[in-house]
PDB file of N, CA and C and ligand atoms in Angstrom:
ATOM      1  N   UNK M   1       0.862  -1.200   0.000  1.00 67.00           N
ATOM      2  CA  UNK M   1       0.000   0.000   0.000  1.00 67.00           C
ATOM      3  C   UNK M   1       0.887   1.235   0.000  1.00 67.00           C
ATOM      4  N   UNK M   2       0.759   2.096  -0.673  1.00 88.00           N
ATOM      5  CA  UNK M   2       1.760   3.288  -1.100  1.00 88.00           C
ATOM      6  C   UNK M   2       1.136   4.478   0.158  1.00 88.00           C
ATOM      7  N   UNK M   3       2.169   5.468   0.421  1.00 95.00           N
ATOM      8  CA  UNK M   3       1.532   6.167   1.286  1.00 95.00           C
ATOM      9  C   UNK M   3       1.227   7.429   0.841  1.00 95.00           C
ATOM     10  N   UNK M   4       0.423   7.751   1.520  1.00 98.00           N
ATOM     11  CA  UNK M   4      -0.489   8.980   0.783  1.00 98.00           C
ATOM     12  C   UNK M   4       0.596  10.370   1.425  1.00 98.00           C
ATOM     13  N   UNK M   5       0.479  11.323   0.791  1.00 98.00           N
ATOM     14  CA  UNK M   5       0.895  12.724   1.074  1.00 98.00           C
ATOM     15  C   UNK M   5       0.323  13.460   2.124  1.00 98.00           C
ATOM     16  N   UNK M   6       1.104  13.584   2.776  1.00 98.00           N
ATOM     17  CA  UNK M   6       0.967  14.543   4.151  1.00 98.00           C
ATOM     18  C   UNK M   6       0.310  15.939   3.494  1.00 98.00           C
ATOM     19  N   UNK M   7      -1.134  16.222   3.578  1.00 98.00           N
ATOM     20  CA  UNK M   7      -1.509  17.293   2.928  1.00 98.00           C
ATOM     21  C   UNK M   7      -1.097  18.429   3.776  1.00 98.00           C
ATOM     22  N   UNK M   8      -1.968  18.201   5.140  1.00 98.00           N
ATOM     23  CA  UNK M   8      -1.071  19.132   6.373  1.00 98.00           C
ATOM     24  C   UNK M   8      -1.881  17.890   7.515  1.00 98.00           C
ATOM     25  N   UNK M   9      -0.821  18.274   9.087  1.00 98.00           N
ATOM     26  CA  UNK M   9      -0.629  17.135   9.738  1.00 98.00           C
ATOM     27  C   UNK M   9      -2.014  18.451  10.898  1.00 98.00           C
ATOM     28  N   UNK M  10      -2.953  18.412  10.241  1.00 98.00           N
ATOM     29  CA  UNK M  10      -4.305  19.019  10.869  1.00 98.00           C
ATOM     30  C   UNK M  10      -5.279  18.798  10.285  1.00 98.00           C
ATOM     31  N   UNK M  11      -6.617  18.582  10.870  1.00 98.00           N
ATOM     32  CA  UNK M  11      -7.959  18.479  10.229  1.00 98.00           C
ATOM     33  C   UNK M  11      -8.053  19.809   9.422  1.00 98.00           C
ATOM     34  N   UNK M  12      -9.391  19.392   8.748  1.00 98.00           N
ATOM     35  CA  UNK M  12      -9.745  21.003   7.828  1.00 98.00           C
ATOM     36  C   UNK M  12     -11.185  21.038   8.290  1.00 98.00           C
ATOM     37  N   UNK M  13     -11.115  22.243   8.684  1.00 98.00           N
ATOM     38  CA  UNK M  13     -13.009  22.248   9.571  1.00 98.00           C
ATOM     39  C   UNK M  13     -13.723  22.572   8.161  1.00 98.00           C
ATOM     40  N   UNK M  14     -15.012  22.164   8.292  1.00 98.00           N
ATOM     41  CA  UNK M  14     -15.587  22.202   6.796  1.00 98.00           C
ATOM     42  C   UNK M  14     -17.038  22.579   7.364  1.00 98.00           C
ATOM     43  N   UNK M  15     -17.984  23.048   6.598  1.00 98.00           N
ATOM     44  CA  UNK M  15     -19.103  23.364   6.968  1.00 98.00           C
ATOM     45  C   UNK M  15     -20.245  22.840   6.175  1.00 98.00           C
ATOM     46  N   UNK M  16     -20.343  21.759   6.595  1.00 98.00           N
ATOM     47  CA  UNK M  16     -21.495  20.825   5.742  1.00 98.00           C
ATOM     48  C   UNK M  16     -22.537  20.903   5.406  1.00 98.00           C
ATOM     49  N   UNK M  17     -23.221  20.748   4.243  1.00 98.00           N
ATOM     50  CA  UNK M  17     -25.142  20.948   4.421  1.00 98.00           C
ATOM     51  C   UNK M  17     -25.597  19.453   4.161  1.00 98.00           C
ATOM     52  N   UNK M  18     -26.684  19.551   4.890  1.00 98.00           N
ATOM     53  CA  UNK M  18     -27.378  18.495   4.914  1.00 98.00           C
ATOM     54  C   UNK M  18     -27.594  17.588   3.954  1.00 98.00           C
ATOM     55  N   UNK M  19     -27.533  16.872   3.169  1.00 98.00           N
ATOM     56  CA  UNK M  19     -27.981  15.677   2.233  1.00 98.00           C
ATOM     57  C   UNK M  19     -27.245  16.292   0.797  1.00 98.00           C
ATOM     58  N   UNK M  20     -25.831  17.070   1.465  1.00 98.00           N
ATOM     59  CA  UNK M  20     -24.697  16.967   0.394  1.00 98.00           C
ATOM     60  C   UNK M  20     -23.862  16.079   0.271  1.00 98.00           C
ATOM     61  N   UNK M  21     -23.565  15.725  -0.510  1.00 98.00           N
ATOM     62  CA  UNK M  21     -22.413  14.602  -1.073  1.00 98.00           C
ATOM     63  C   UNK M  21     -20.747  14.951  -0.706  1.00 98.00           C
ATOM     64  N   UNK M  22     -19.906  14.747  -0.724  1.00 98.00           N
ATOM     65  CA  UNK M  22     -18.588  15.126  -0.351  1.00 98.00           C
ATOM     66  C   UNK M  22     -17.270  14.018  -0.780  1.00 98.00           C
ATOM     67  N   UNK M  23     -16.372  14.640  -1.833  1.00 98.00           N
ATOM     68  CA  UNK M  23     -16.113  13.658  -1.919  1.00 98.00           C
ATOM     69  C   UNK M  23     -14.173  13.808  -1.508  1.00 98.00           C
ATOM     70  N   UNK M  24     -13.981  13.057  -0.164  1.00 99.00           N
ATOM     71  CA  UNK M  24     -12.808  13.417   0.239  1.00 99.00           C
ATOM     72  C   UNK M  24     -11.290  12.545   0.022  1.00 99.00           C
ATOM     73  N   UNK M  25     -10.421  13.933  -0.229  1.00 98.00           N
ATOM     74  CA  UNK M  25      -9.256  13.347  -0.876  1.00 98.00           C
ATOM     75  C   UNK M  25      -8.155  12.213  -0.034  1.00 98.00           C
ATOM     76  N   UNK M  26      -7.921  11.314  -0.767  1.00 98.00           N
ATOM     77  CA  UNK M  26      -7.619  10.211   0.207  1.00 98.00           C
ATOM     78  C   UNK M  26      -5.821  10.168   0.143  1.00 98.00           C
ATOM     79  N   UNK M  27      -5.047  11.109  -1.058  1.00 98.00           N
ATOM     80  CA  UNK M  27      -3.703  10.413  -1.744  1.00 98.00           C
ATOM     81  C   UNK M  27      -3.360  11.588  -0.982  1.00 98.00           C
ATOM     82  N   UNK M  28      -4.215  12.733  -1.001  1.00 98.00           N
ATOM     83  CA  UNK M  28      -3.272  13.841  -0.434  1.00 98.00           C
ATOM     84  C   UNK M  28      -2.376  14.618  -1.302  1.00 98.00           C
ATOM     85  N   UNK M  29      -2.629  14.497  -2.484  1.00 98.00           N
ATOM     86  CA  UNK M  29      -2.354  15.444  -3.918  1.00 98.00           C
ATOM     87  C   UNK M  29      -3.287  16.612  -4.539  1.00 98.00           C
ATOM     88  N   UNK M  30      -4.058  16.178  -3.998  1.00 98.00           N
ATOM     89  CA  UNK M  30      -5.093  17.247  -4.633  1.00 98.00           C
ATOM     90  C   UNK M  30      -5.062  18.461  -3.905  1.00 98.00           C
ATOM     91  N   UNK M  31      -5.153  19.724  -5.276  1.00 98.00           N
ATOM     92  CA  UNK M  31      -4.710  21.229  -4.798  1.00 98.00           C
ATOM     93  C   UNK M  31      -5.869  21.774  -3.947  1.00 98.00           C
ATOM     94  N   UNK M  32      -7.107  21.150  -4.323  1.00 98.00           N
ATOM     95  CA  UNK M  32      -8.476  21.590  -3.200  1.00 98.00           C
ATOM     96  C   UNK M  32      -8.804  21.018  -2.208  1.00 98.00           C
ATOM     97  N   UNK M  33      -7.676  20.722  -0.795  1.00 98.00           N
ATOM     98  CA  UNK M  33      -7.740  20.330  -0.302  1.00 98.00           C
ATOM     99  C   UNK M  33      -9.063  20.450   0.725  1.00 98.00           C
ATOM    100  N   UNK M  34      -9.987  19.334   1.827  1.00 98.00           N
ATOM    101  CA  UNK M  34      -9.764  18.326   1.793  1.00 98.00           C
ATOM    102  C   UNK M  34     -10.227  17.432   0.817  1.00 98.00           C
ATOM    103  N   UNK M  35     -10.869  17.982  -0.684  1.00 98.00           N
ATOM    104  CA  UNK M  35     -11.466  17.653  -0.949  1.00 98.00           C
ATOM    105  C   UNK M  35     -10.739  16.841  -2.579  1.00 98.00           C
ATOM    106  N   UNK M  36     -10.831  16.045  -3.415  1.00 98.00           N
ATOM    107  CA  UNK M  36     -10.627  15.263  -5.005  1.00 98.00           C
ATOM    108  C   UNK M  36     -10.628  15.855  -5.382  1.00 98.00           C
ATOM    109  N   UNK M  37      -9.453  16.308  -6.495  1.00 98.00           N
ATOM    110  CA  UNK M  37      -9.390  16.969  -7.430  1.00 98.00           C
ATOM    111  C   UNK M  37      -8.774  16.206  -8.817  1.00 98.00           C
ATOM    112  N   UNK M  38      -9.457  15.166  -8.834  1.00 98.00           N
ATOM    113  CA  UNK M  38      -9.149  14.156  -9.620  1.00 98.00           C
ATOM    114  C   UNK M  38      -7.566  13.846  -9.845  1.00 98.00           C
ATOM    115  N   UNK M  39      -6.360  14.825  -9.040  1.00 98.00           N
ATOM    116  CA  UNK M  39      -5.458  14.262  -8.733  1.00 98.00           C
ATOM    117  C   UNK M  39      -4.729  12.652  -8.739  1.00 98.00           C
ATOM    118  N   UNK M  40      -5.253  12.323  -8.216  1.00 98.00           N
ATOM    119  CA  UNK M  40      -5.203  10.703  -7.597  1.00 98.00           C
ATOM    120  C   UNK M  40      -4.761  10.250  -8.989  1.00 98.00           C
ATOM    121  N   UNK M  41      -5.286  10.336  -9.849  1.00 97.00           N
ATOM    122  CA  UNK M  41      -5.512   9.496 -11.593  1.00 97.00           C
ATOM    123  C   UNK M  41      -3.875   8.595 -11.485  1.00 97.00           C
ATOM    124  N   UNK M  42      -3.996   8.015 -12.194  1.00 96.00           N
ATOM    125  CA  UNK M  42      -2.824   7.129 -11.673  1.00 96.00           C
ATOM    126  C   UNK M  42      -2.129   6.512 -10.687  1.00 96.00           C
ATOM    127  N   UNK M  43      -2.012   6.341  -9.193  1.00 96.00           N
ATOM    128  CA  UNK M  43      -2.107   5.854  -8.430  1.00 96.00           C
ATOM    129  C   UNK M  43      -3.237   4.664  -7.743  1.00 96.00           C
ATOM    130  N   UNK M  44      -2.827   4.539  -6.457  1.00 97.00           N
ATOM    131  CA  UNK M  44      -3.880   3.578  -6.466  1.00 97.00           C
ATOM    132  C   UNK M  44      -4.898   3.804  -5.187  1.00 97.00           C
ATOM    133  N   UNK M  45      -5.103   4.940  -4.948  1.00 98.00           N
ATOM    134  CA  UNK M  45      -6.119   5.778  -4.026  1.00 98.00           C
ATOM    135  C   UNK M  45      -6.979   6.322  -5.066  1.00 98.00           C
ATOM    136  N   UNK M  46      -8.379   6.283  -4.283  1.00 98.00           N
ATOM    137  CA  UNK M  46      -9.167   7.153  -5.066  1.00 98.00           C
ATOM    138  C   UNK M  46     -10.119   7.723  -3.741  1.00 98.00           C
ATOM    139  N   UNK M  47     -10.618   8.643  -4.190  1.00 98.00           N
ATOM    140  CA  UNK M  47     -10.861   9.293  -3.077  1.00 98.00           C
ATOM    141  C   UNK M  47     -11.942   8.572  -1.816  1.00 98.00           C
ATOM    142  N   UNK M  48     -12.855   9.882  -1.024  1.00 98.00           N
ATOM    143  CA  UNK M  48     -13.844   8.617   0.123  1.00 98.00           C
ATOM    144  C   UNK M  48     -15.353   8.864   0.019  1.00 98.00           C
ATOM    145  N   UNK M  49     -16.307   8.942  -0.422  1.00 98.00           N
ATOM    146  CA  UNK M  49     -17.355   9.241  -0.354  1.00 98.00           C
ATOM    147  C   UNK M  49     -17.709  10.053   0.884  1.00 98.00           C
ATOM    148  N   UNK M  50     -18.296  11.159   1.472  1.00 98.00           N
ATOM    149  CA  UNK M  50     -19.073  11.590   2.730  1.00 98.00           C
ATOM    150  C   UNK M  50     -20.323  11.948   2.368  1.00 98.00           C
ATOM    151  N   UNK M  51     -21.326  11.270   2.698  1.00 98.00           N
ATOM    152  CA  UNK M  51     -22.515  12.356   2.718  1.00 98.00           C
ATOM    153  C   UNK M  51     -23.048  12.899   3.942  1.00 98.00           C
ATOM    154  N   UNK M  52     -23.360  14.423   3.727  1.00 98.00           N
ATOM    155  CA  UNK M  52     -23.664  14.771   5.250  1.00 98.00           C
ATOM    156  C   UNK M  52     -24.979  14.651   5.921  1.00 98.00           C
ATOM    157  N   UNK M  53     -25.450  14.632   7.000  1.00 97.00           N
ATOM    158  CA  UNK M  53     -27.136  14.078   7.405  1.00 97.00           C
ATOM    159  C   UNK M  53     -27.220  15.547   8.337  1.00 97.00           C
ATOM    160  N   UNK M  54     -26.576  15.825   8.689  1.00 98.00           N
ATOM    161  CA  UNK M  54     -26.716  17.661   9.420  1.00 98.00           C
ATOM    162  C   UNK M  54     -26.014  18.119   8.417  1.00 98.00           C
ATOM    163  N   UNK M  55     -26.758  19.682   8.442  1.00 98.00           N
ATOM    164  CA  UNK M  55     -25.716  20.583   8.748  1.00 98.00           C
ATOM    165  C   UNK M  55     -25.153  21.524   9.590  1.00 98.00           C
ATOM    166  N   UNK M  56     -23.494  21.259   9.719  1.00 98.00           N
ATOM    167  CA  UNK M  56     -23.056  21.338  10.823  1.00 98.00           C
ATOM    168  C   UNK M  56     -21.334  21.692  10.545  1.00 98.00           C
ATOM    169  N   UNK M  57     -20.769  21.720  11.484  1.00 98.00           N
ATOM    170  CA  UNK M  57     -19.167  21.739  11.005  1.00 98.00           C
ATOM    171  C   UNK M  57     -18.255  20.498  11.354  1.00 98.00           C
ATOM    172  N   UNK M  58     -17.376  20.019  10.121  1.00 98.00           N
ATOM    173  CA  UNK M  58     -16.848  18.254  10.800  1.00 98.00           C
ATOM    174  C   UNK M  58     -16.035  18.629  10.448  1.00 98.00           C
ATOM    175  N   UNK M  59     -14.127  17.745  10.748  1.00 98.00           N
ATOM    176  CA  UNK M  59     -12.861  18.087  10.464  1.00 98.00           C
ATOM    177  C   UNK M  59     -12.632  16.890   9.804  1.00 98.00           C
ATOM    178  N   UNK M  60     -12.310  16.886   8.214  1.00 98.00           N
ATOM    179  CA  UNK M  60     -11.913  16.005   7.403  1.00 98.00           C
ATOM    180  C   UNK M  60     -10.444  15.925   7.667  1.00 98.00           C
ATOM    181  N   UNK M  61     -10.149  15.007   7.965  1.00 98.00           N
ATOM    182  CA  UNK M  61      -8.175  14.423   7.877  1.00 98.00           C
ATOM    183  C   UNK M  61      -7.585  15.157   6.987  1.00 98.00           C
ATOM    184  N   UNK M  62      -6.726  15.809   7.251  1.00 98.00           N
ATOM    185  CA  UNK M  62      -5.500  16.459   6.116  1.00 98.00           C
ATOM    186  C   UNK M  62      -4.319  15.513   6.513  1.00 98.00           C
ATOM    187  N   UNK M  63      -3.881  14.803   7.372  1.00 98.00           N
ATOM    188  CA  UNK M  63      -2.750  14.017   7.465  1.00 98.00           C
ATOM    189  C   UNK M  63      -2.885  12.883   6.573  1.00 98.00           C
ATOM    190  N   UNK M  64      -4.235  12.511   6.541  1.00 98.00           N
ATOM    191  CA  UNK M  64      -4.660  11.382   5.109  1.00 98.00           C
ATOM    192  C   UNK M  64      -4.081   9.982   5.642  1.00 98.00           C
ATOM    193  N   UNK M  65      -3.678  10.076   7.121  1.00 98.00           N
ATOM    194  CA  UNK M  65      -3.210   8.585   7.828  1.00 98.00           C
ATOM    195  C   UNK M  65      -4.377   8.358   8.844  1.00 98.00           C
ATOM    196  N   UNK M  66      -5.835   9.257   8.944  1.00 98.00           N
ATOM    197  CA  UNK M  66      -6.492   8.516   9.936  1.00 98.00           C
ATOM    198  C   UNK M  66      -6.938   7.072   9.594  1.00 98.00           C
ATOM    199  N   UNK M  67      -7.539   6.484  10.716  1.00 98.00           N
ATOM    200  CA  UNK M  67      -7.886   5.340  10.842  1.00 98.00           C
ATOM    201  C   UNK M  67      -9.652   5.239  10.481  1.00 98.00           C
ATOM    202  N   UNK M  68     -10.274   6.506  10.788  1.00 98.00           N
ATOM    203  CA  UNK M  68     -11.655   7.141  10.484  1.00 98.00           C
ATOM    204  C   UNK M  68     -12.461   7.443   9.385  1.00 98.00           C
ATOM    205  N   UNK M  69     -11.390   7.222   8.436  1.00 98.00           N
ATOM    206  CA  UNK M  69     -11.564   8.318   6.584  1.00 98.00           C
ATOM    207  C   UNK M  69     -13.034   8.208   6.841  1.00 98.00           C
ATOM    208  N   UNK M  70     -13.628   9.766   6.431  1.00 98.00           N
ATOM    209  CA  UNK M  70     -12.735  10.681   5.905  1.00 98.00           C
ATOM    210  C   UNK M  70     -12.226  11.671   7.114  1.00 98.00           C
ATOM    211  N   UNK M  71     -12.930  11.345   8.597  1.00 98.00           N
ATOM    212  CA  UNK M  71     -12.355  12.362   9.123  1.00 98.00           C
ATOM    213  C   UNK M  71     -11.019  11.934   9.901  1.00 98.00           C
ATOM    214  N   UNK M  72     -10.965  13.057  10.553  1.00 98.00           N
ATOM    215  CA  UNK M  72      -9.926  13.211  11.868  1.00 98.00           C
ATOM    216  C   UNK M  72      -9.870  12.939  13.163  1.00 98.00           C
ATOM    217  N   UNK M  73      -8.888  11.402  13.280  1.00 98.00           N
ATOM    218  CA  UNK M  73      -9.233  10.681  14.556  1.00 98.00           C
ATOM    219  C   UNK M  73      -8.608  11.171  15.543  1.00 98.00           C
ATOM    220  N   UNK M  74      -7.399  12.216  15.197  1.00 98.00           N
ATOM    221  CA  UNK M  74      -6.205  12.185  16.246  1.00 98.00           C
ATOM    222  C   UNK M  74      -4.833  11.583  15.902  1.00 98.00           C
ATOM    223  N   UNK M  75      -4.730  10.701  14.410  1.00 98.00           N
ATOM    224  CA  UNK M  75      -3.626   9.669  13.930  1.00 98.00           C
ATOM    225  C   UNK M  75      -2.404  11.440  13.955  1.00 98.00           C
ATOM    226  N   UNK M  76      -3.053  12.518  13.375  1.00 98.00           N
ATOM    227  CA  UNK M  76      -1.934  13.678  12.664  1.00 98.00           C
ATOM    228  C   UNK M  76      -1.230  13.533  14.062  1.00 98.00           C
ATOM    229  N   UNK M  77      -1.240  13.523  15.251  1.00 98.00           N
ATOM    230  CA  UNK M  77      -0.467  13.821  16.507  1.00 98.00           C
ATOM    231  C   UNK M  77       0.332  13.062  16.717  1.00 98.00           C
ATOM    232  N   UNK M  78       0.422  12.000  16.107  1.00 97.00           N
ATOM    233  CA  UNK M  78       1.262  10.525  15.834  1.00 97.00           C
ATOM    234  C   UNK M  78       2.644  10.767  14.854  1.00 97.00           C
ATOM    235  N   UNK M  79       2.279  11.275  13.481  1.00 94.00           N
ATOM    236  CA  UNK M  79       3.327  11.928  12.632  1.00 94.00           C
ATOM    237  C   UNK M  79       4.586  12.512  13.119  1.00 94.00           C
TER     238      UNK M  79
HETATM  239 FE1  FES T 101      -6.597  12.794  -3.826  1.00 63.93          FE
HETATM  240 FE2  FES T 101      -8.456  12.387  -5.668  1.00 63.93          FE
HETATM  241  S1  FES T 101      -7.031  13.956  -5.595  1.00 63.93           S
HETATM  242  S2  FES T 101      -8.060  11.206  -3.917  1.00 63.93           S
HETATM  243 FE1  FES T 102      -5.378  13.214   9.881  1.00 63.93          FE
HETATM  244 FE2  FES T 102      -6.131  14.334  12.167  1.00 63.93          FE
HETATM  245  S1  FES T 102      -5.612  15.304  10.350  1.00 63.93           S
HETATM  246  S2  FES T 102      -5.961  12.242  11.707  1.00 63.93           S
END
């Protein structure tokens, strides 16, 4: 399993709406971070599906090593 790019070793607070789709970047290449920017293409990550059921504010993984995808378990404090 290849390791993904340290996008930054912090969540990204995001502000969700309700019964939106989200689709989060898993390789850690993509310039819109936290989010696919079809980056990935060639490798062997592709991004994570989120859909949101509130809306509300959640912290998607930028270290791209949680254990949680797509969010942020606490793994970046480990790095
Ligand atoms: Fe990273 Fe698509 S750009 S998963
Ligand atoms: Fe990746 Fe927190 S930013 S686990």
């Amino acid at each position: 399993m290849a390791e993904p790019n340290v996008a930054q070793k912090a969540p990204y607070k995001v502000d969700v709406v309700a019964g939106k789709a989200y689709f989060w970047c898993a390789c850690g290449q993509s310039k819109n971070q936290p989010f696919c920017d079809g980056s990935h293409k060639g490798t062997e990550f592709s991004p994570v599906k989120y859909e949101a059921m509130d809306t509300k504010s959640v912290f998607f993984c930028g270290c791209k090593h949680t254990a949680g995808r797509p969010m942020c378990d606490g793994s970046h404090k480990k790095l």
